[in-house]
Amino acid sequence: MSTTKLPADEAPTVAATEVPEVAPDGSKAAFRAPIFGGLEIGWNTLLTTVPIYLGLIAIWIYFDSQTAGKFIGARNLSEMVQEFSYKPILALGVVFVLLLGEIDLSLGYLTLLAATVTAVFSEVNHWSAAVAILGALVVCSVAGLAQGVLIAWIRMPAFVVTLGGFLIFEGIALHILGGNTINVFDPFIGSLGTSFLPNGLSLIIAAVVVALFLLDRLLEIRSRSRAGLPSISMARLAAVTVALAVVLFGVVLFLNSYRGVPIVLVILGACTLGFWLFSTRTRFGRHIFAVGGNLEAARRAGINTTAVRWIVFGISGLMAGVAGVLLVGQAQAAATTTAGPDLLLDVISIAVIGGVSLTGGKGSVWSVLLGGLIIASVDSGLNLMNTDPAYVYVIKGSILLIAILIDIVGKRRGGLAIRR
Amino acid sequence: MSHPKRIGLVAATGCALAISASVFPLQQHAQAAPARTSGSVGFLFSDFTTSARWAFDRDFFKAALKKTDPNVNVMVQDAKNDQTQQQNEARSLLTSGVKVLIDVPVDSVQAKAVVTAAHASHVKVIAYDRLIEDAPVDAYATFNGFQVGKQQARYLVKHVKAGATIVSIAGASTDNNAHLFHAGAMSVLRPLFKSHHFKLGYDQYTAAWDVNKAQQEMSAALTKLNDKVGGVLVANDGMGAGVIAALKAQHLNGKIPVTGQDATIAGIQQILLGNQSMTVYKPIRELAAAAARITHLFLQGKQFHSTLMVPNGAGRVPSVYLPVVTVTRYNIKSTVIKDHYVTKAELCNGIPASACKGL
């Protein structure tokens, strides 16, 4: 089987319904894709994401004008990040499920279950924060993997299995809580949802990220030129590096002008980067795209499609665990109203607005940042305007539809075939 | 249902209350001789999830009815916050031949269908805790919701400086009680807003009484008002947890009065820690007993008469209102602990022993 190479300036976001660049026998392909390739935007991607960025800017300008300049203030945006980052974190798991062309309906209540067991482990069993958090993550991963067994091995439809999970996890969480709110007094769990990084440390992390990016690209250019392949010009690399630095340092300095970078944002950034490396740099991760793009082709190429599908539902469960822990940290309490079906719809919207296809095979974990920013902006802006909650649903629904409309129209204009 | 109509209704309920104060038309029936009744009655709950109280309601009602009607079976249903599901449950109970329906509606207006179906089978309906609107419901037993809001507001009036700004985090707008609590509180506060004694800085209903949404609303309110908030009118303890988390982020917890309701363990813990100022305790045992007494009357084929007639859009409903109690750190022992509603051990789990002193 021949290996497929991505153009150097093409983001893997529009990647590969073909089987990617690892031979089925496991031999490493000669081509080494850039670690930070996803940060560079190809023209095709630009065509479909630019309208969404413009939409985001329009939303921000509107809210800012309605709130006497409070919306685009360091305080409000910092709180927005603090309060809504758990949604894109949960959406990271959803991206993989959607990449398979599947759905996980159980996530809202699995997050509630995660919040519940975190609170119970910490406050009723009096376990340390580390054990309580780890316990919640294990419970949710196992729950996700259990659903995965039914879906991947028994071949039950994901819609039905996770609908069952939706009800079962809800029932278990409600039984444990019995309608009570549990206050969580553990300072570490609380700090996850409420604390900030020291200003200096955030700047150091930003500098390290930029340096690693530059190093990665330089190594890649060297390896490509050794293999006699063309690569991007030094001028372009410099421009991209400067752009990345401006964005990263801009965000850090802006947030530092209030209280610093919220810890949840670091968790979101680390999880996104980690999952991006996993999905594009590891053999297993690339198999997810292949299975989602064309299950039969992937199977014939020797990919263990069953294992891929199984693990993806485990990842989805794990991220529900992370989101549940963060929610408890935020409110320093767990209640039956902590999470539910509304959350599920929000995270699917986040992935889809960010450009993940519902039919599988297409999408990037980075999309959760854009989608998450839009959903969070709407929630936060409408709260700041003291708007009737009824409108919030209508507005979010409309944004979801507009985002998909732009996506589809953009692709048609760009002359791209819409992938299945 | 249109919003203005609902507000009018809430106001009308408030007026009815003001006129009749607390009336206990039921006491004369308390000693009624047990009659030989049998069969079953149906108790339709909205949910057992958004508040821990409903399990108490269920158990106290069963115990109270057992005293007067030991052979009557109580069939309990949980609508899981879905009014359509409750309608189906009502239909099944009516098919199985229940003699009385006691209903905690999910949606006060949509629950009309429950009454219509029950009356078609000649079964009487008692609206429990939440009023059913626009339907000729046979009786209504509840806590004085208007009074809950009034007590919360009065606490703020007493403890908030003149000229300060008040933030209101109200409950779910689908719940008639959320409007009642709000209207009760505003009946006290609105004249003070008009006279510029206080300012109303932020006022928001919260879908599903969601704790994290309440937190997001409170932090938006603090941003909007540059932290210049003198007191927070929070409709219940559940949302109080989120509001307190938002106040903590600005180091304002314990510095401004925060109200609550339901006397939950979590809420009273926040009172002991100094983060919440008060909660409104509703003695559920007495409400359940009142509903059981009305059920007993209906089982004997009698009517329920009351001097307290609450308008619900389809006429006036004979009603019983149970009084509510303000709980602060000074009377926890003499109210909720004395009534075995919560135990000292439950309250002291997880909080520093120093906060628990004096209980």
Tab-separated table of N, CA and C in Angstrom, chain B residues 145 148-149 152 167-172 177-182 185 204-206 209 214 232-240 243 258-263 276 278-280 282:
chain	number	residue	atom	x	y	z
B	145	GLY	N	-46.222	30.270	49.636
B	145	GLY	CA	-45.105	30.621	48.776
B	145	GLY	C	-44.859	32.118	48.728
B	148	VAL	N	-42.907	32.932	51.595
B	148	VAL	CA	-41.493	32.546	51.469
B	148	VAL	C	-40.703	33.721	50.898
B	149	GLY	N	-41.215	34.266	49.779
B	149	GLY	CA	-40.541	35.392	49.145
B	149	GLY	C	-40.492	36.601	50.064
B	152	GLN	N	-37.829	36.127	52.712
B	152	GLN	CA	-36.490	36.342	52.146
B	152	GLN	C	-36.225	37.838	51.989
B	167	VAL	N	-29.465	41.936	43.957
B	167	VAL	CA	-29.486	41.028	42.810
B	167	VAL	C	-30.500	39.937	43.109
B	168	SER	N	-31.324	39.593	42.117
B	168	SER	CA	-32.302	38.536	42.321
B	168	SER	C	-32.028	37.361	41.384
B	169	ILE	N	-31.803	36.178	41.960
B	169	ILE	CA	-31.635	34.955	41.177
B	169	ILE	C	-32.874	34.108	41.472
B	170	ALA	N	-33.845	34.143	40.554
B	170	ALA	CA	-35.124	33.471	40.776
B	170	ALA	C	-35.093	32.058	40.194
B	171	GLY	N	-36.139	31.288	40.492
B	171	GLY	CA	-36.192	29.889	40.053
B	171	GLY	C	-36.654	29.737	38.617
B	172	ALA	N	-37.101	28.510	38.283
B	172	ALA	CA	-37.496	28.216	36.908
B	172	ALA	C	-38.821	28.897	36.580
B	177	ASN	N	-44.584	28.295	41.479
B	177	ASN	CA	-44.042	28.704	42.770
B	177	ASN	C	-42.893	29.697	42.631
B	178	ALA	N	-42.098	29.510	41.569
B	178	ALA	CA	-40.975	30.441	41.367
B	178	ALA	C	-41.519	31.858	41.201
B	179	HIS	N	-42.655	31.972	40.507
B	179	HIS	CA	-43.286	33.290	40.328
B	179	HIS	C	-43.844	33.792	41.648
B	180	LEU	N	-44.418	32.864	42.445
B	180	LEU	CA	-44.973	33.253	43.748
B	180	LEU	C	-43.885	33.766	44.679
B	181	PHE	N	-42.755	33.027	44.734
B	181	PHE	CA	-41.658	33.446	45.613
B	181	PHE	C	-41.188	34.838	45.188
B	182	HIS	N	-41.052	34.984	43.862
B	182	HIS	CA	-40.553	36.236	43.314
B	182	HIS	C	-41.534	37.379	43.620
B	185	ALA	N	-41.442	38.340	47.284
B	185	ALA	CA	-40.256	39.142	47.600
B	185	ALA	C	-40.420	40.555	47.052
B	204	GLN	N	-33.110	37.677	37.343
B	204	GLN	CA	-33.100	36.636	36.318
B	204	GLN	C	-33.787	35.358	36.803
B	205	TYR	N	-34.703	34.830	35.983
B	205	TYR	CA	-35.219	33.480	36.227
B	205	TYR	C	-34.193	32.475	35.728
B	206	THR	N	-34.085	31.316	36.376
B	206	THR	CA	-33.034	30.344	36.085
B	206	THR	C	-33.664	29.025	35.641
B	209	TRP	N	-33.838	25.596	37.758
B	209	TRP	CA	-33.210	25.877	39.062
B	209	TRP	C	-31.759	25.386	39.073
B	214	ALA	N	-27.027	29.319	37.880
B	214	ALA	CA	-27.143	30.361	38.894
B	214	ALA	C	-25.782	30.998	39.145
B	232	VAL	N	-28.187	39.480	48.004
B	232	VAL	CA	-28.637	38.623	46.915
B	232	VAL	C	-29.889	37.866	47.343
B	233	LEU	N	-30.944	38.076	46.588
B	233	LEU	CA	-32.190	37.361	46.821
B	233	LEU	C	-32.125	36.072	46.006
B	234	VAL	N	-31.805	34.957	46.663
B	234	VAL	CA	-31.705	33.675	45.961
B	234	VAL	C	-32.932	32.850	46.341
B	235	ALA	N	-33.592	32.280	45.336
B	235	ALA	CA	-34.874	31.639	45.597
B	235	ALA	C	-34.754	30.347	46.392
B	236	ASN	N	-33.694	29.560	46.190
B	236	ASN	CA	-33.560	28.327	46.992
B	236	ASN	C	-32.103	28.003	47.293
B	237	ASP	N	-31.918	27.054	48.207
B	237	ASP	CA	-30.571	26.694	48.653
B	237	ASP	C	-29.746	26.088	47.529
B	238	GLY	N	-30.417	25.297	46.651
B	238	GLY	CA	-29.686	24.632	45.568
B	238	GLY	C	-28.948	25.645	44.718
B	239	MET	N	-29.626	26.706	44.317
B	239	MET	CA	-28.965	27.738	43.513
B	239	MET	C	-28.004	28.542	44.379
B	240	GLY	N	-28.272	28.568	45.693
B	240	GLY	CA	-27.404	29.299	46.607
B	240	GLY	C	-25.960	28.825	46.524
B	243	VAL	N	-24.421	30.551	43.606
B	243	VAL	CA	-24.273	31.986	43.869
B	243	VAL	C	-23.087	32.223	44.806
B	258	VAL	N	-27.173	36.607	51.734
B	258	VAL	CA	-27.657	35.715	50.672
B	258	VAL	C	-28.816	34.923	51.250
B	259	THR	N	-29.943	34.919	50.561
B	259	THR	CA	-31.100	34.185	51.082
B	259	THR	C	-31.163	32.788	50.490
B	260	GLY	N	-32.098	31.983	50.996
B	260	GLY	CA	-32.267	30.631	50.495
B	260	GLY	C	-33.632	30.105	50.863
B	261	GLN	N	-33.838	28.835	50.558
B	261	GLN	CA	-35.111	28.210	50.854
B	261	GLN	C	-34.938	26.698	50.817
B	262	ASP	N	-35.710	25.985	51.608
B	262	ASP	CA	-35.796	24.515	51.662
B	262	ASP	C	-35.056	23.908	52.848
B	263	ALA	N	-34.222	24.694	53.528
B	263	ALA	CA	-33.488	24.172	54.685
B	263	ALA	C	-32.785	22.871	54.350
B	276	GLN	N	-24.073	31.840	53.652
B	276	GLN	CA	-25.487	32.092	53.386
B	276	GLN	C	-26.090	32.631	54.668
B	278	MET	N	-29.666	33.021	55.460
B	278	MET	CA	-30.904	32.428	55.966
B	278	MET	C	-31.444	31.426	54.958
B	279	THR	N	-32.331	30.574	55.434
B	279	THR	CA	-33.072	29.717	54.532
B	279	THR	C	-34.495	29.666	55.052
B	280	VAL	N	-35.434	29.384	54.180
B	280	VAL	CA	-36.819	29.297	54.624
B	280	VAL	C	-37.189	27.817	54.753
B	282	LYS	N	-39.754	24.803	55.392
B	282	LYS	CA	-41.165	24.493	55.214
B	282	LYS	C	-41.446	23.156	55.895
